[in-house]
PDB file of C-alpha atoms in Angstrom:
ATOM      1  CA  MET M 480     125.893 106.829  72.093  1.00  0.00           C
ATOM      2  CA  THR M 481     126.588 107.257  68.378  1.00  0.00           C
ATOM      3  CA  ASP M 482     127.942 110.673  67.397  1.00  0.00           C
ATOM      4  CA  PHE M 483     127.291 111.508  63.751  1.00  0.00           C
ATOM      5  CA  ILE M 484     125.960 114.180  61.437  1.00  0.00           C
ATOM      6  CA  ALA M 485     123.448 113.655  58.645  1.00  0.00           C
ATOM      7  CA  VAL M 486     123.944 115.215  55.223  1.00  0.00           C
ATOM      8  CA  ILE M 487     121.240 115.267  52.557  1.00  0.00           C
ATOM      9  CA  PRO M 488     122.631 115.829  49.033  1.00  0.00           C
ATOM     10  CA  ALA M 489     120.063 117.585  46.843  1.00  0.00           C
ATOM     11  CA  ARG M 490     120.295 118.333  43.134  1.00  0.00           C
ATOM     12  CA  TYR M 491     117.773 120.640  41.476  1.00  0.00           C
ATOM     13  CA  ALA M 492     117.828 119.039  38.046  1.00  0.00           C
ATOM     14  CA  SER M 493     116.139 115.666  37.594  1.00  0.00           C
ATOM     15  CA  THR M 494     115.434 113.960  34.278  1.00  0.00           C
ATOM     16  CA  ARG M 495     112.232 112.263  35.369  1.00  0.00           C
ATOM     17  CA  LEU M 496     111.007 114.777  37.955  1.00  0.00           C
ATOM     18  CA  PRO M 497     112.277 118.374  37.494  1.00  0.00           C
ATOM     19  CA  ALA M 498     112.901 120.380  40.692  1.00  0.00           C
ATOM     20  CA  LYS M 499     112.339 117.180  42.673  1.00  0.00           C
ATOM     21  CA  PRO M 500     113.752 118.421  46.030  1.00  0.00           C
ATOM     22  CA  LEU M 501     111.121 121.186  46.070  1.00  0.00           C
ATOM     23  CA  ALA M 502     108.155 118.935  45.245  1.00  0.00           C
ATOM     24  CA  ASP M 503     105.378 119.622  47.729  1.00  0.00           C
ATOM     25  CA  ILE M 504     104.447 116.979  50.291  1.00  0.00           C
ATOM     26  CA  ALA M 505     101.645 118.076  52.610  1.00  0.00           C
ATOM     27  CA  GLY M 506     102.675 121.725  52.481  1.00  0.00           C
ATOM     28  CA  LYS M 507     106.459 121.387  52.680  1.00  0.00           C
ATOM     29  CA  PRO M 508     109.200 120.685  50.104  1.00  0.00           C
ATOM     30  CA  MET M 509     110.290 117.060  49.918  1.00  0.00           C
ATOM     31  CA  VAL M 510     113.856 117.839  50.952  1.00  0.00           C
ATOM     32  CA  VAL M 511     112.510 119.529  54.093  1.00  0.00           C
ATOM     33  CA  ARG M 512     110.473 116.415  54.893  1.00  0.00           C
ATOM     34  CA  VAL M 513     113.682 114.390  54.600  1.00  0.00           C
ATOM     35  CA  ALA M 514     115.517 116.840  56.873  1.00  0.00           C
ATOM     36  CA  GLU M 515     112.750 116.479  59.463  1.00  0.00           C
ATOM     37  CA  ARG M 516     113.194 112.707  59.439  1.00  0.00           C
ATOM     38  CA  ALA M 517     116.965 113.008  59.696  1.00  0.00           C
ATOM     39  CA  ALA M 518     116.606 115.379  62.661  1.00  0.00           C
ATOM     40  CA  GLN M 519     114.780 112.596  64.523  1.00  0.00           C
ATOM     41  CA  SER M 520     117.627 110.115  63.998  1.00  0.00           C
ATOM     42  CA  GLY M 521     119.857 111.288  66.834  1.00  0.00           C
ATOM     43  CA  ALA M 522     122.255 113.107  64.512  1.00  0.00           C
ATOM     44  CA  SER M 523     124.131 115.944  66.193  1.00  0.00           C
ATOM     45  CA  ALA M 524     123.497 118.107  63.113  1.00  0.00           C
ATOM     46  CA  VAL M 525     121.602 117.865  59.836  1.00  0.00           C
ATOM     47  CA  TRP M 526     122.761 119.644  56.678  1.00  0.00           C
ATOM     48  CA  VAL M 527     121.203 119.821  53.250  1.00  0.00           C
ATOM     49  CA  ALA M 528     123.929 120.088  50.591  1.00  0.00           C
ATOM     50  CA  ALA M 529     122.395 121.547  47.447  1.00  0.00           C
ATOM     51  CA  ASP M 530     123.524 122.810  44.065  1.00  0.00           C
ATOM     52  CA  ASP M 531     120.864 125.505  43.720  1.00  0.00           C
ATOM     53  CA  ALA M 532     120.040 128.614  45.745  1.00  0.00           C
ATOM     54  CA  ARG M 533     116.312 127.869  45.503  1.00  0.00           C
ATOM     55  CA  ILE M 534     116.791 124.684  47.517  1.00  0.00           C
ATOM     56  CA  ILE M 535     118.941 126.510  50.057  1.00  0.00           C
ATOM     57  CA  ALA M 536     116.278 129.178  50.521  1.00  0.00           C
ATOM     58  CA  ALA M 537     113.482 126.637  50.975  1.00  0.00           C
ATOM     59  CA  VAL M 538     115.458 124.629  53.521  1.00  0.00           C
ATOM     60  CA  GLU M 539     116.483 127.660  55.578  1.00  0.00           C
ATOM     61  CA  GLU M 540     112.953 129.063  55.444  1.00  0.00           C
ATOM     62  CA  HIS M 541     111.816 125.953  57.325  1.00  0.00           C
ATOM     63  CA  GLY M 542     114.531 126.268  59.957  1.00  0.00           C
ATOM     64  CA  HIS M 543     117.109 123.744  58.720  1.00  0.00           C
ATOM     65  CA  GLN M 544     120.780 124.167  57.841  1.00  0.00           C
ATOM     66  CA  ALA M 545     121.954 124.164  54.242  1.00  0.00           C
ATOM     67  CA  LEU M 546     125.174 124.525  52.287  1.00  0.00           C
ATOM     68  CA  LEU M 547     125.474 125.632  48.675  1.00  0.00           C
ATOM     69  CA  THR M 548     127.776 123.190  46.882  1.00  0.00           C
ATOM     70  CA  SER M 549     129.146 122.831  43.374  1.00  0.00           C
ATOM     71  CA  ALA M 550     126.758 122.105  40.517  1.00  0.00           C
ATOM     72  CA  HIS M 551     129.386 119.908  38.847  1.00  0.00           C
ATOM     73  CA  HIS M 552     129.584 116.929  41.204  1.00  0.00           C
ATOM     74  CA  ALA M 553     129.227 113.560  39.493  1.00  0.00           C
ATOM     75  CA  SER M 554     127.559 111.959  42.508  1.00  0.00           C
ATOM     76  CA  GLY M 555     126.089 112.614  45.923  1.00  0.00           C
ATOM     77  CA  THR M 556     129.233 111.124  47.461  1.00  0.00           C
ATOM     78  CA  ASP M 557     131.359 113.813  45.828  1.00  0.00           C
ATOM     79  CA  ARG M 558     128.953 116.425  47.195  1.00  0.00           C
ATOM     80  CA  LEU M 559     129.420 114.971  50.689  1.00  0.00           C
ATOM     81  CA  ALA M 560     133.182 115.284  50.333  1.00  0.00           C
ATOM     82  CA  GLU M 561     132.779 119.005  49.689  1.00  0.00           C
ATOM     83  CA  VAL M 562     130.627 119.307  52.825  1.00  0.00           C
ATOM     84  CA  VAL M 563     133.254 117.493  54.898  1.00  0.00           C
ATOM     85  CA  ASP M 564     135.858 120.054  53.853  1.00  0.00           C
ATOM     86  CA  LYS M 565     133.569 123.064  54.273  1.00  0.00           C
ATOM     87  CA  LEU M 566     132.634 121.962  57.798  1.00  0.00           C
ATOM     88  CA  GLU M 567     136.271 121.029  58.554  1.00  0.00           C
ATOM     89  CA  LEU M 568     135.241 117.683  60.030  1.00  0.00           C
ATOM     90  CA  ASP M 569     137.800 115.412  61.693  1.00  0.00           C
ATOM     91  CA  ASP M 570     138.753 112.350  59.667  1.00  0.00           C
ATOM     92  CA  ASP M 571     137.091 110.063  62.241  1.00  0.00           C
ATOM     93  CA  ALA M 572     133.761 111.895  62.117  1.00  0.00           C
ATOM     94  CA  ILE M 573     130.825 109.789  60.927  1.00  0.00           C
ATOM     95  CA  VAL M 574     128.660 111.250  58.174  1.00  0.00           C
ATOM     96  CA  ALA M 575     125.317 109.663  57.286  1.00  0.00           C
ATOM     97  CA  ASN M 576     124.289 110.194  53.668  1.00  0.00           C
ATOM     98  CA  VAL M 577     120.500 110.454  53.558  1.00  0.00           C
ATOM     99  CA  GLN M 578     118.984 110.510  50.071  1.00  0.00           C
ATOM    100  CA  GLY M 579     116.984 113.676  49.427  1.00  0.00           C
ATOM    101  CA  ASP M 580     114.221 111.771  47.654  1.00  0.00           C
ATOM    102  CA  GLU M 581     113.263 109.459  50.537  1.00  0.00           C
ATOM    103  CA  PRO M 582     110.773 111.424  52.643  1.00  0.00           C
ATOM    104  CA  LEU M 583     109.536 108.204  54.284  1.00  0.00           C
ATOM    105  CA  ILE M 584     112.976 107.177  55.572  1.00  0.00           C
ATOM    106  CA  ASP M 585     112.869 105.695  59.073  1.00  0.00           C
ATOM    107  CA  PRO M 586     114.962 107.835  61.464  1.00  0.00           C
ATOM    108  CA  ALA M 587     115.892 104.673  63.380  1.00  0.00           C
ATOM    109  CA  LEU M 588     117.437 103.223  60.211  1.00  0.00           C
ATOM    110  CA  ILE M 589     119.630 106.306  59.775  1.00  0.00           C
ATOM    111  CA  HIS M 590     120.851 105.872  63.350  1.00  0.00           C
ATOM    112  CA  ALA M 591     121.386 102.133  62.858  1.00  0.00           C
ATOM    113  CA  VAL M 592     123.638 102.653  59.841  1.00  0.00           C
ATOM    114  CA  ALA M 593     125.709 105.303  61.639  1.00  0.00           C
ATOM    115  CA  ARG M 594     126.038 102.970  64.632  1.00  0.00           C
ATOM    116  CA  GLU M 595     127.011 100.100  62.336  1.00  0.00           C
ATOM    117  CA  LEU M 596     130.004 102.124  61.184  1.00  0.00           C
ATOM    118  CA  GLN M 597     130.906 103.115  64.739  1.00  0.00           C
ATOM    119  CA  LEU M 598     130.911  99.451  65.799  1.00  0.00           C
ATOM    120  CA  HIS M 599     133.149  98.354  62.917  1.00  0.00           C
ATOM    121  CA  PRO M 600     136.370 100.395  62.978  1.00  0.00           C
ATOM    122  CA  GLU M 601     137.839  98.401  60.068  1.00  0.00           C
ATOM    123  CA  ALA M 602     135.096  99.672  57.759  1.00  0.00           C
ATOM    124  CA  VAL M 603     135.203 102.999  55.926  1.00  0.00           C
ATOM    125  CA  MET M 604     131.496 102.811  55.116  1.00  0.00           C
ATOM    126  CA  ALA M 605     128.316 101.233  56.414  1.00  0.00           C
ATOM    127  CA  THR M 606     125.001 100.581  54.731  1.00  0.00           C
ATOM    128  CA  ALA M 607     121.862  98.479  55.246  1.00  0.00           C
ATOM    129  CA  CYS M 608     119.833  95.658  53.753  1.00  0.00           C
ATOM    130  CA  HIS M 609     116.768  93.554  54.426  1.00  0.00           C
ATOM    131  CA  ALA M 610     115.828  89.972  53.594  1.00  0.00           C
ATOM    132  CA  ILE M 611     114.221  89.070  50.266  1.00  0.00           C
ATOM    133  CA  HIS M 612     111.382  86.575  50.431  1.00  0.00           C
ATOM    134  CA  ASP M 613     110.208  86.181  46.831  1.00  0.00           C
ATOM    135  CA  TYR M 614     111.648  85.063  43.488  1.00  0.00           C
ATOM    136  CA  THR M 615     110.415  88.124  41.578  1.00  0.00           C
ATOM    137  CA  THR M 616     112.371  90.530  43.789  1.00  0.00           C
ATOM    138  CA  LEU M 617     115.470  88.357  43.657  1.00  0.00           C
ATOM    139  CA  THR M 618     115.528  88.340  39.861  1.00  0.00           C
ATOM    140  CA  ASN M 619     114.565  92.010  39.331  1.00  0.00           C
ATOM    141  CA  PRO M 620     117.630  93.876  37.953  1.00  0.00           C
ATOM    142  CA  ASN M 621     116.314  97.129  39.438  1.00  0.00           C
ATOM    143  CA  VAL M 622     116.678  95.602  42.904  1.00  0.00           C
ATOM    144  CA  VAL M 623     120.276  95.639  44.144  1.00  0.00           C
ATOM    145  CA  LYS M 624     121.346  92.583  46.118  1.00  0.00           C
ATOM    146  CA  VAL M 625     124.203  92.286  48.604  1.00  0.00           C
ATOM    147  CA  VAL M 626     126.133  89.272  49.909  1.00  0.00           C
ATOM    148  CA  MET M 627     127.963  89.539  53.245  1.00  0.00           C
ATOM    149  CA  ASP M 628     130.720  87.563  54.935  1.00  0.00           C
ATOM    150  CA  ILE M 629     130.517  85.960  58.378  1.00  0.00           C
ATOM    151  CA  GLU M 630     131.310  89.281  60.101  1.00  0.00           C
ATOM    152  CA  GLY M 631     128.701  91.284  58.186  1.00  0.00           C
ATOM    153  CA  TYR M 632     131.036  92.969  55.717  1.00  0.00           C
ATOM    154  CA  ALA M 633     129.889  93.260  52.115  1.00  0.00           C
ATOM    155  CA  LEU M 634     131.427  90.785  49.683  1.00  0.00           C
ATOM    156  CA  TYR M 635     129.612  92.081  46.604  1.00  0.00           C
ATOM    157  CA  PHE M 636     126.652  94.129  45.408  1.00  0.00           C
ATOM    158  CA  SER M 637     124.860  93.182  42.209  1.00  0.00           C
ATOM    159  CA  ARG M 638     121.740  93.637  40.141  1.00  0.00           C
ATOM    160  CA  ALA M 639     121.947  89.921  39.404  1.00  0.00           C
ATOM    161  CA  PRO M 640     120.314  87.360  41.715  1.00  0.00           C
ATOM    162  CA  ILE M 641     123.026  86.498  44.251  1.00  0.00           C
ATOM    163  CA  PRO M 642     123.586  84.041  45.771  1.00  0.00           C
ATOM    164  CA  TRP M 643     122.180  81.727  43.083  1.00  0.00           C
ATOM    165  CA  PRO M 644     120.639  78.541  44.569  1.00  0.00           C
ATOM    166  CA  ARG M 645     121.726  76.286  41.724  1.00  0.00           C
ATOM    167  CA  ASP M 646     120.192  72.982  42.753  1.00  0.00           C
ATOM    168  CA  ALA M 647     116.915  74.459  44.008  1.00  0.00           C
ATOM    169  CA  PHE M 648     116.324  76.442  40.823  1.00  0.00           C
ATOM    170  CA  ALA M 649     117.344  73.505  38.655  1.00  0.00           C
ATOM    171  CA  ALA M 650     114.672  71.469  40.435  1.00  0.00           C
ATOM    172  CA  GLY M 651     112.079  74.158  39.712  1.00  0.00           C
ATOM    173  CA  GLN M 652     111.840  75.419  43.301  1.00  0.00           C
ATOM    174  CA  SER M 653     111.246  79.002  44.325  1.00  0.00           C
ATOM    175  CA  LEU M 654     113.453  80.478  47.061  1.00  0.00           C
ATOM    176  CA  PRO M 655     114.766  77.610  49.201  1.00  0.00           C
ATOM    177  CA  GLU M 656     114.435  77.975  52.961  1.00  0.00           C
ATOM    178  CA  GLY M 657     117.456  79.607  54.575  1.00  0.00           C
ATOM    179  CA  LEU M 658     118.826  81.201  51.405  1.00  0.00           C
ATOM    180  CA  PRO M 659     120.773  84.295  52.585  1.00  0.00           C
ATOM    181  CA  VAL M 660     119.498  86.754  50.006  1.00  0.00           C
ATOM    182  CA  PHE M 661     119.254  90.446  50.879  1.00  0.00           C
ATOM    183  CA  ARG M 662     118.071  93.624  49.187  1.00  0.00           C
ATOM    184  CA  HIS M 663     120.412  96.572  49.543  1.00  0.00           C
ATOM    185  CA  ILE M 664     118.988  99.754  51.053  1.00  0.00           C
ATOM    186  CA  GLY M 665     120.681 102.848  49.582  1.00  0.00           C
ATOM    187  CA  LEU M 666     121.539 104.556  52.857  1.00  0.00           C
ATOM    188  CA  TYR M 667     125.196 105.059  53.785  1.00  0.00           C
ATOM    189  CA  ALA M 668     127.437 106.279  56.560  1.00  0.00           C
ATOM    190  CA  TYR M 669     131.054 107.260  55.895  1.00  0.00           C
ATOM    191  CA  ARG M 670     134.122 108.230  57.841  1.00  0.00           C
ATOM    192  CA  ALA M 671     134.943 111.797  56.860  1.00  0.00           C
ATOM    193  CA  GLY M 672     138.545 110.906  56.085  1.00  0.00           C
ATOM    194  CA  PHE M 673     137.430 108.305  53.562  1.00  0.00           C
ATOM    195  CA  LEU M 674     135.145 110.816  51.853  1.00  0.00           C
ATOM    196  CA  ARG M 675     138.208 112.995  51.349  1.00  0.00           C
ATOM    197  CA  ARG M 676     140.014 110.061  49.691  1.00  0.00           C
ATOM    198  CA  TYR M 677     137.071 108.808  47.679  1.00  0.00           C
ATOM    199  CA  ALA M 678     137.348 111.329  44.845  1.00  0.00           C
ATOM    200  CA  GLY M 679     140.854 110.065  44.124  1.00  0.00           C
ATOM    201  CA  LEU M 680     139.766 106.442  43.640  1.00  0.00           C
ATOM    202  CA  THR M 681     139.655 105.360  40.038  1.00  0.00           C
ATOM    203  CA  SER M 682     136.388 103.974  38.703  1.00  0.00           C
ATOM    204  CA  ALA M 683     136.186 100.174  38.647  1.00  0.00           C
ATOM    205  CA  PRO M 684     135.024  98.020  35.702  1.00  0.00           C
ATOM    206  CA  ILE M 685     132.508  96.231  37.932  1.00  0.00           C
ATOM    207  CA  GLU M 686     131.155  99.614  39.020  1.00  0.00           C
ATOM    208  CA  ARG M 687     130.660 100.765  35.437  1.00  0.00           C
ATOM    209  CA  PHE M 688     128.994  97.574  34.225  1.00  0.00           C
ATOM    210  CA  GLU M 689     126.699  97.190  37.247  1.00  0.00           C
ATOM    211  CA  SER M 690     126.100 100.955  37.553  1.00  0.00           C
ATOM    212  CA  LEU M 691     126.719 100.652  41.292  1.00  0.00           C
ATOM    213  CA  GLU M 692     128.996 103.285  42.772  1.00  0.00           C
ATOM    214  CA  GLN M 693     129.659 101.357  46.001  1.00  0.00           C
ATOM    215  CA  LEU M 694     131.556  98.683  44.052  1.00  0.00           C
ATOM    216  CA  ARG M 695     134.400 101.161  43.608  1.00  0.00           C
ATOM    217  CA  VAL M 696     134.978 100.956  47.360  1.00  0.00           C
ATOM    218  CA  LEU M 697     135.195  97.142  47.379  1.00  0.00           C
ATOM    219  CA  TRP M 698     137.320  97.129  44.212  1.00  0.00           C
ATOM    220  CA  HIS M 699     139.971  99.200  45.975  1.00  0.00           C
ATOM    221  CA  GLY M 700     140.048  96.869  48.977  1.00  0.00           C
ATOM    222  CA  TYR M 701     138.057  98.870  51.520  1.00  0.00           C
ATOM    223  CA  LYS M 702     135.440  97.345  53.816  1.00  0.00           C
ATOM    224  CA  ILE M 703     131.726  98.166  53.933  1.00  0.00           C
ATOM    225  CA  SER M 704     129.786  96.954  56.965  1.00  0.00           C
ATOM    226  CA  VAL M 705     126.128  96.078  56.449  1.00  0.00           C
ATOM    227  CA  ALA M 706     123.327  96.388  59.003  1.00  0.00           C
ATOM    228  CA  VAL M 707     120.452  93.958  58.497  1.00  0.00           C
ATOM    229  CA  SER M 708     117.079  95.644  58.963  1.00  0.00           C
ATOM    230  CA  GLY M 709     113.892  93.814  59.797  1.00  0.00           C
ATOM    231  CA  GLN M 710     111.911  96.257  57.666  1.00  0.00           C
ATOM    232  CA  PRO M 711     111.812  96.696  53.875  1.00  0.00           C
ATOM    233  CA  ALA M 712     113.243  99.795  52.263  1.00  0.00           C
ATOM    234  CA  PRO M 713     110.974 102.859  52.321  1.00  0.00           C
ATOM    235  CA  LEU M 714     109.462 104.125  49.098  1.00  0.00           C
ATOM    236  CA  GLY M 715     111.719 106.637  47.354  1.00  0.00           C
ATOM    237  CA  VAL M 716     110.608 109.245  44.837  1.00  0.00           C
ATOM    238  CA  ASP M 717     111.959 108.819  41.315  1.00  0.00           C
ATOM    239  CA  THR M 718     108.867 109.545  39.227  1.00  0.00           C
ATOM    240  CA  ALA M 719     105.654 111.537  39.331  1.00  0.00           C
ATOM    241  CA  GLU M 720     103.858 108.288  40.167  1.00  0.00           C
ATOM    242  CA  ASP M 721     106.137 107.741  43.173  1.00  0.00           C
ATOM    243  CA  LEU M 722     105.444 111.281  44.344  1.00  0.00           C
ATOM    244  CA  ALA M 723     101.705 110.745  44.093  1.00  0.00           C
ATOM    245  CA  MET M 724     102.011 107.555  46.161  1.00  0.00           C
ATOM    246  CA  VAL M 725     104.049 109.285  48.880  1.00  0.00           C
ATOM    247  CA  ARG M 726     101.498 112.081  49.034  1.00  0.00           C
ATOM    248  CA  ARG M 727      98.735 109.516  49.579  1.00  0.00           C
ATOM    249  CA  LEU M 728     100.736 107.730  52.266  1.00  0.00           C
ATOM    250  CA  TRP M 729     101.454 111.009  54.060  1.00  0.00           C
ATOM    251  CA  VAL M 730      97.805 111.540  54.999  1.00  0.00           C
TER     252      VAL M 730
END
C-alpha cells in the first residue's frame, strides 16, 4: 500500500483567467472539484495550499482541508515546501502535487505517480508520461516531451521533439514505428525532505531557456522516476475556452 498525502497548490491571481481556483464547475469551485478527485486517489490526506483567504473559505465550506500560505512563492513547488514544514512531515513522506486547474485528473494517475516514487528509493521525485502517436504533437513546443533511461528515470525534458528520428525524417516519414517518444504529464510526487532542499537549489540555464522547472532537479544530479500511463493527459484549465470545455465534459 502506498502511503502519501496530496497537496493542491492554488493561487488566486491568474493572467488569463482571474480567480481561476474559484471558477464554477457544476455548482462547485474548480479547486474543490480537484480536491474531490484527489480524495479518491488513496491519499491519506488532501490539503489545498492557497495564497488567498477566499480560496481557503471555499474549500473548507465544502468539507476539505486547506492551509493559507505565502502570496510570494515563485512556484507551486515552493508552496509545497511551506506545507511540508507547516505539517511537520517526515523527510521520507511522499507528497503528491496535484495541479489546482485539472478538475478532470484521474485519481488512479495520482496514486500511480505516488507509487512510482515509493518503488524507486533513488529518486527524489516521480512524474508521469504517455506515448505520442502523431508528428504534430511531437513538434508542438507547447507539448513537453521526456526521454527516459532503461530503468525509467528521466534523462531530459524538452519542448523540442526528442528523440529526433534523423533518418526517418530525412526520408520524409512521419513517426517511425517503435520510436520511444512520450508526452510529459505535469503531475509530481516528491519526498518531503527534497522539497525542503529544493528552494536552495540554484536555477539552471536549461531550466530558464526551456521554461521547465523540473530541469533544475536533473541539473543538480537528482533522479526523477517516470510512470508511463496508457491514457493521455487530462484537459487542464488555462483559458476561458478550456473552462467552457470542462464544463461541457462535466455533464
